[in-house]
Amino acid sequence: MMKLFLSPTSPFARKVKVALMEKNLIREVEEIRVDPWSSPAELVQANPLCQVPTLVTDEGLALANSDSILAWLEHHTPQPALLPSGDPERGHAMAIAAQAQGLMQYTVDIVLERRRPTAQRSVTFTDRRMAAIMRVVTALGGEWMPIPGFGIDGIGVACALGYLDLRLPEYPWREVSPELARWYAGVVSRPSLKASAPPT
Ligand SMILES: N[C@@H](CCC(=O)N[C@@H](CS)C(=O)NCC(=O)O)C(=O)O
């Protein structure tokens, strides 16, 4: 049985859980809830980076990094496909997924910055991250709208937006990008997204 180290609020871990559900693999995985910040011994042993998500395969291979895990899963269980096989859709899906990955990473950056003691916080850094978040949200509602279906791009974007709602609820992304809000409303009740939603 595969093992997935995850935490309930990590948007990166959510991506992997959603992909496992969309590929009907979730029953083949034991979920191990951890707090990576407390450096639990079993996570450190499996993954020296001590991050969630970490997927340990049946062969004992420990994969870190949500995008690497999704790529491995796509190869391990090609159907249902989460990445289009043809051009230009494949490239578009990868480009959008990369923006979504950056969007969640930048949101995490702001969360971590806010947790630092006031004197150590950098307003310049937070402002730079926030400006990029706003650009990405606009782009995702326009030329980089997730492609039809629900593959790596849609999974990434949905998890990034769910994380924005959780961590930056004051940022009105739905007003900034009504098209993206409409897209999100159309996917958010998928069983994979409901089952992996962060606690509110
Ligand atoms: N690039 C990684 C990022 C994973 C990540 O940053 N995970 C966070 C939780 S949201 C974590 O485990 N942080 C603990 C640490 O960085 O020490 C991915 O895509 O999976």
mmCIF file of C-alpha atoms and ligand atoms in Angstrom:
data_model
loop_
_atom_site.group_PDB
_atom_site.id
_atom_site.type_symbol
_atom_site.label_atom_id
_atom_site.label_comp_id
_atom_site.label_asym_id
_atom_site.label_seq_id
_atom_site.Cartn_x
_atom_site.Cartn_y
_atom_site.Cartn_z
ATOM 1 C CA MET A 1 0.000 0.000 0.000
ATOM 2 C CA MET A 2 1.252 3.489 -0.851
ATOM 3 C CA LYS A 3 1.588 6.056 1.924
ATOM 4 C CA LEU A 4 0.784 9.744 1.617
ATOM 5 C CA PHE A 5 2.075 12.160 4.230
ATOM 6 C CA LEU A 6 -0.189 15.177 4.236
ATOM 7 C CA SER A 7 -1.549 17.961 6.397
ATOM 8 C CA PRO A 8 -5.153 19.132 6.192
ATOM 9 C CA THR A 9 -4.328 22.720 5.173
ATOM 10 C CA SER A 10 -1.474 22.174 2.713
ATOM 11 C CA PRO A 11 -2.617 23.133 -0.808
ATOM 12 C CA PHE A 12 0.247 21.071 -2.277
ATOM 13 C CA ALA A 13 -0.884 17.967 -0.401
ATOM 14 C CA ARG A 14 -4.444 18.679 -1.511
ATOM 15 C CA LYS A 15 -3.339 18.590 -5.153
ATOM 16 C CA VAL A 16 -2.024 15.070 -4.657
ATOM 17 C CA LYS A 17 -5.107 13.872 -2.805
ATOM 18 C CA VAL A 18 -7.358 15.285 -5.538
ATOM 19 C CA ALA A 19 -5.253 13.621 -8.249
ATOM 20 C CA LEU A 20 -5.413 10.281 -6.396
ATOM 21 C CA MET A 21 -9.189 10.573 -6.176
ATOM 22 C CA GLU A 22 -9.594 11.610 -9.799
ATOM 23 C CA LYS A 23 -7.510 8.578 -10.779
ATOM 24 C CA ASN A 24 -9.518 6.300 -8.480
ATOM 25 C CA LEU A 25 -6.358 5.403 -6.570
ATOM 26 C CA ILE A 26 -7.256 6.794 -3.168
ATOM 27 C CA ARG A 27 -8.147 3.362 -1.745
ATOM 28 C CA GLU A 28 -4.617 2.178 -2.505
ATOM 29 C CA VAL A 29 -3.137 4.863 -0.283
ATOM 30 C CA GLU A 30 -2.760 5.105 3.468
ATOM 31 C CA GLU A 31 -3.061 8.753 4.500
ATOM 32 C CA ILE A 32 -0.717 9.819 7.288
ATOM 33 C CA ARG A 33 -1.579 13.197 8.779
ATOM 34 C CA VAL A 34 1.431 15.096 10.050
ATOM 35 C CA ASP A 35 2.432 18.609 10.982
ATOM 36 C CA PRO A 36 5.605 19.073 8.918
ATOM 37 C CA TRP A 37 6.643 22.040 11.058
ATOM 38 C CA SER A 38 7.067 19.772 14.089
ATOM 39 C CA SER A 39 9.525 17.609 12.075
ATOM 40 C CA PRO A 40 7.948 14.227 12.868
ATOM 41 C CA ALA A 41 10.542 11.432 12.746
ATOM 42 C CA GLU A 42 8.660 9.306 10.194
ATOM 43 C CA LEU A 43 8.432 12.209 7.740
ATOM 44 C CA VAL A 44 12.068 13.213 8.227
ATOM 45 C CA GLN A 45 13.085 9.607 7.646
ATOM 46 C CA ALA A 46 11.021 9.298 4.468
ATOM 47 C CA ASN A 47 11.853 12.727 3.064
ATOM 48 C CA PRO A 48 14.889 14.713 4.240
ATOM 49 C CA LEU A 49 13.161 17.903 3.046
ATOM 50 C CA CYS A 50 10.509 17.245 5.706
ATOM 51 C CA GLN A 51 7.659 18.572 3.623
ATOM 52 C CA VAL A 52 4.154 17.460 2.801
ATOM 53 C CA PRO A 53 3.101 16.054 0.456
ATOM 54 C CA THR A 54 5.382 13.017 0.431
ATOM 55 C CA LEU A 55 4.218 9.901 -1.362
ATOM 56 C CA VAL A 56 5.911 6.596 -0.557
ATOM 57 C CA THR A 57 5.263 4.095 -3.341
ATOM 58 C CA ASP A 58 4.763 0.331 -2.992
ATOM 59 C CA GLU A 59 8.437 -0.054 -3.932
ATOM 60 C CA GLY A 60 9.448 2.244 -1.078
ATOM 61 C CA LEU A 61 10.324 5.201 -3.303
ATOM 62 C CA ALA A 62 9.667 8.444 -1.418
ATOM 63 C CA LEU A 63 8.540 11.208 -3.753
ATOM 64 C CA ALA A 64 8.473 14.812 -2.596
ATOM 65 C CA ASN A 65 7.036 17.822 -4.414
ATOM 66 C CA SER A 66 3.439 17.814 -5.610
ATOM 67 C CA ASP A 67 4.278 18.282 -9.307
ATOM 68 C CA SER A 68 6.770 15.393 -9.243
ATOM 69 C CA ILE A 69 4.170 13.220 -7.516
ATOM 70 C CA LEU A 70 1.504 14.117 -10.090
ATOM 71 C CA ALA A 71 3.933 13.322 -12.931
ATOM 72 C CA TRP A 72 4.747 9.958 -11.324
ATOM 73 C CA LEU A 73 1.051 9.160 -10.852
ATOM 74 C CA GLU A 74 0.295 10.018 -14.482
ATOM 75 C CA HIS A 75 2.935 7.529 -15.610
ATOM 76 C CA HIS A 76 1.956 4.890 -13.016
ATOM 77 C CA THR A 77 -1.771 5.065 -13.842
ATOM 78 C CA PRO A 78 -2.237 6.798 -17.205
ATOM 79 C CA GLN A 79 -6.066 6.598 -17.172
ATOM 80 C CA PRO A 80 -8.050 8.642 -16.507
ATOM 81 C CA ALA A 81 -5.509 11.082 -17.905
ATOM 82 C CA LEU A 82 -4.831 14.306 -16.029
ATOM 83 C CA LEU A 83 -2.520 15.657 -18.733
ATOM 84 C CA PRO A 84 -3.663 15.980 -22.365
ATOM 85 C CA SER A 85 -1.507 13.943 -24.740
ATOM 86 C CA GLY A 86 -1.706 16.326 -27.699
ATOM 87 C CA ASP A 87 -0.368 19.766 -28.495
ATOM 88 C CA PRO A 88 -1.037 22.540 -27.760
ATOM 89 C CA GLU A 89 -3.310 21.428 -24.861
ATOM 90 C CA ARG A 90 -0.526 19.574 -23.068
ATOM 91 C CA GLY A 91 1.703 22.629 -23.005
ATOM 92 C CA HIS A 92 -1.159 24.874 -21.941
ATOM 93 C CA ALA A 93 -2.079 22.556 -19.089
ATOM 94 C CA MET A 94 1.528 22.545 -17.880
ATOM 95 C CA ALA A 95 1.834 26.325 -18.171
ATOM 96 C CA ILE A 96 -1.372 26.897 -16.208
ATOM 97 C CA ALA A 97 -0.404 24.307 -13.594
ATOM 98 C CA ALA A 98 2.891 26.154 -13.102
ATOM 99 C CA GLN A 99 1.059 29.437 -12.493
ATOM 100 C CA ALA A 100 -1.221 27.690 -10.008
ATOM 101 C CA GLN A 101 1.781 26.177 -8.223
ATOM 102 C CA GLY A 102 3.352 29.641 -7.987
ATOM 103 C CA LEU A 103 0.091 31.109 -6.759
ATOM 104 C CA MET A 104 -0.065 28.691 -3.841
ATOM 105 C CA GLN A 105 3.645 29.047 -3.091
ATOM 106 C CA TYR A 106 3.357 32.850 -3.020
ATOM 107 C CA THR A 107 0.331 32.632 -0.731
ATOM 108 C CA VAL A 108 2.315 30.344 1.590
ATOM 109 C CA ASP A 109 5.178 32.888 1.462
ATOM 110 C CA ILE A 110 2.816 35.596 2.730
ATOM 111 C CA VAL A 111 1.473 33.337 5.480
ATOM 112 C CA LEU A 112 5.007 32.521 6.659
ATOM 113 C CA GLU A 113 6.020 36.167 6.514
ATOM 114 C CA ARG A 114 3.032 37.125 8.650
ATOM 115 C CA ARG A 115 4.052 34.547 11.239
ATOM 116 C CA ARG A 116 7.451 36.165 11.745
ATOM 117 C CA PRO A 117 7.930 38.625 14.577
ATOM 118 C CA THR A 118 6.868 42.105 13.417
ATOM 119 C CA ALA A 119 10.415 43.471 13.383
ATOM 120 C CA GLN A 120 11.543 40.686 11.023
ATOM 121 C CA ARG A 121 8.755 41.107 8.481
ATOM 122 C CA SER A 122 9.488 42.581 5.076
ATOM 123 C CA VAL A 123 6.712 44.717 3.646
ATOM 124 C CA THR A 124 8.635 44.933 0.364
ATOM 125 C CA PHE A 125 8.616 41.139 0.045
ATOM 126 C CA THR A 126 4.955 40.772 1.005
ATOM 127 C CA ASP A 127 3.955 43.541 -1.438
ATOM 128 C CA ARG A 128 5.919 41.874 -4.241
ATOM 129 C CA ARG A 129 4.222 38.533 -3.584
ATOM 130 C CA MET A 130 0.783 40.160 -3.362
ATOM 131 C CA ALA A 131 1.288 42.008 -6.661
ATOM 132 C CA ALA A 132 2.170 38.724 -8.364
ATOM 133 C CA ILE A 133 -0.830 36.957 -6.809
ATOM 134 C CA MET A 134 -3.089 39.646 -8.267
ATOM 135 C CA ARG A 135 -1.521 39.310 -11.728
ATOM 136 C CA VAL A 136 -1.861 35.533 -11.692
ATOM 137 C CA VAL A 137 -5.510 35.653 -10.604
ATOM 138 C CA THR A 138 -6.233 38.026 -13.500
ATOM 139 C CA ALA A 139 -4.347 35.858 -16.003
ATOM 140 C CA LEU A 140 -6.070 32.664 -14.839
ATOM 141 C CA GLY A 141 -9.449 34.296 -15.446
ATOM 142 C CA GLY A 142 -8.383 35.373 -18.942
ATOM 143 C CA GLU A 143 -5.931 33.877 -21.380
ATOM 144 C CA TRP A 144 -4.827 31.184 -18.891
ATOM 145 C CA MET A 145 -8.241 29.885 -17.925
ATOM 146 C CA PRO A 146 -8.002 26.151 -17.078
ATOM 147 C CA ILE A 147 -8.740 24.043 -20.142
ATOM 148 C CA PRO A 148 -12.003 22.040 -20.258
ATOM 149 C CA GLY A 149 -12.003 18.835 -18.245
ATOM 150 C CA PHE A 150 -10.320 18.609 -14.862
ATOM 151 C CA GLY A 151 -6.643 17.808 -15.226
ATOM 152 C CA ILE A 152 -3.412 19.018 -13.604
ATOM 153 C CA ASP A 153 -4.189 22.615 -14.503
ATOM 154 C CA GLY A 154 -7.700 22.612 -13.035
ATOM 155 C CA ILE A 155 -6.537 20.704 -9.961
ATOM 156 C CA GLY A 156 -3.771 23.207 -9.312
ATOM 157 C CA VAL A 157 -5.947 26.257 -9.868
ATOM 158 C CA ALA A 158 -8.787 24.947 -7.683
ATOM 159 C CA CYS A 159 -6.403 24.096 -4.832
ATOM 160 C CA ALA A 160 -4.690 27.491 -5.118
ATOM 161 C CA LEU A 161 -8.029 29.341 -5.004
ATOM 162 C CA GLY A 162 -9.229 27.257 -2.047
ATOM 163 C CA TYR A 163 -6.018 28.204 -0.275
ATOM 164 C CA LEU A 164 -6.522 31.907 -1.069
ATOM 165 C CA ASP A 165 -9.984 31.654 0.548
ATOM 166 C CA LEU A 166 -8.427 29.991 3.596
ATOM 167 C CA ARG A 167 -5.411 32.253 4.119
ATOM 168 C CA LEU A 168 -6.182 35.579 2.423
ATOM 169 C CA PRO A 169 -9.980 35.806 2.742
ATOM 170 C CA GLU A 170 -9.707 39.593 2.620
ATOM 171 C CA TYR A 171 -8.449 39.445 -0.969
ATOM 172 C CA PRO A 172 -11.565 39.645 -3.215
ATOM 173 C CA TRP A 173 -10.308 37.411 -6.038
ATOM 174 C CA ARG A 174 -13.860 36.679 -7.207
ATOM 175 C CA GLU A 175 -14.441 40.397 -7.875
ATOM 176 C CA VAL A 176 -11.053 40.744 -9.541
ATOM 177 C CA SER A 177 -11.776 37.797 -11.821
ATOM 178 C CA PRO A 178 -15.483 36.938 -12.231
ATOM 179 C CA GLU A 179 -14.662 34.496 -15.051
ATOM 180 C CA LEU A 180 -12.389 32.552 -12.731
ATOM 181 C CA ALA A 181 -15.047 32.656 -10.004
ATOM 182 C CA ARG A 182 -17.546 31.123 -12.461
ATOM 183 C CA TRP A 183 -15.081 28.403 -13.403
ATOM 184 C CA TYR A 184 -14.385 27.674 -9.726
ATOM 185 C CA ALA A 185 -18.081 27.470 -8.880
ATOM 186 C CA GLY A 186 -18.407 24.843 -11.613
ATOM 187 C CA VAL A 187 -15.732 22.531 -10.189
ATOM 188 C CA VAL A 188 -15.766 23.100 -6.434
ATOM 189 C CA SER A 189 -18.406 20.482 -5.713
ATOM 190 C CA ARG A 190 -16.471 17.672 -7.390
ATOM 191 C CA PRO A 191 -16.148 14.825 -4.843
ATOM 192 C CA SER A 192 -12.333 15.056 -4.957
ATOM 193 C CA LEU A 193 -12.378 18.752 -4.015
ATOM 194 C CA LYS A 194 -15.073 18.322 -1.377
ATOM 195 C CA ALA A 195 -13.267 15.417 0.293
ATOM 196 C CA SER A 196 -9.990 17.329 0.412
ATOM 197 C CA ALA A 197 -11.283 20.764 1.430
ATOM 198 C CA PRO A 198 -9.254 22.384 4.219
ATOM 199 C CA PRO A 199 -10.968 22.788 7.604
ATOM 200 C CA THR A 200 -12.669 26.161 7.910
HETATM 201 N N1 LIG B 1 7.181 22.513 -3.733
HETATM 202 C C1 LIG B 1 6.528 21.707 -2.738
HETATM 203 C C2 LIG B 1 6.077 22.584 -1.574
HETATM 204 C C3 LIG B 1 5.612 21.776 -0.379
HETATM 205 C C4 LIG B 1 5.475 22.653 0.859
HETATM 206 O O1 LIG B 1 5.921 23.812 0.892
HETATM 207 N N2 LIG B 1 4.845 22.084 1.917
HETATM 208 C C5 LIG B 1 4.713 22.787 3.171
HETATM 209 C C6 LIG B 1 3.312 22.682 3.729
HETATM 210 S S1 LIG B 1 2.178 23.698 2.820
HETATM 211 C C7 LIG B 1 5.651 22.136 4.172
HETATM 212 O O2 LIG B 1 5.664 20.935 4.318
HETATM 213 N N3 LIG B 1 6.431 22.973 4.872
HETATM 214 C C8 LIG B 1 7.347 22.549 5.869
HETATM 215 C C9 LIG B 1 8.707 23.151 5.622
HETATM 216 O O3 LIG B 1 8.895 23.789 4.584
HETATM 217 O O4 LIG B 1 9.594 22.986 6.469
HETATM 218 C C10 LIG B 1 5.351 20.953 -3.368
HETATM 219 O O5 LIG B 1 4.869 21.355 -4.439
HETATM 220 O O6 LIG B 1 4.921 19.913 -2.839
#
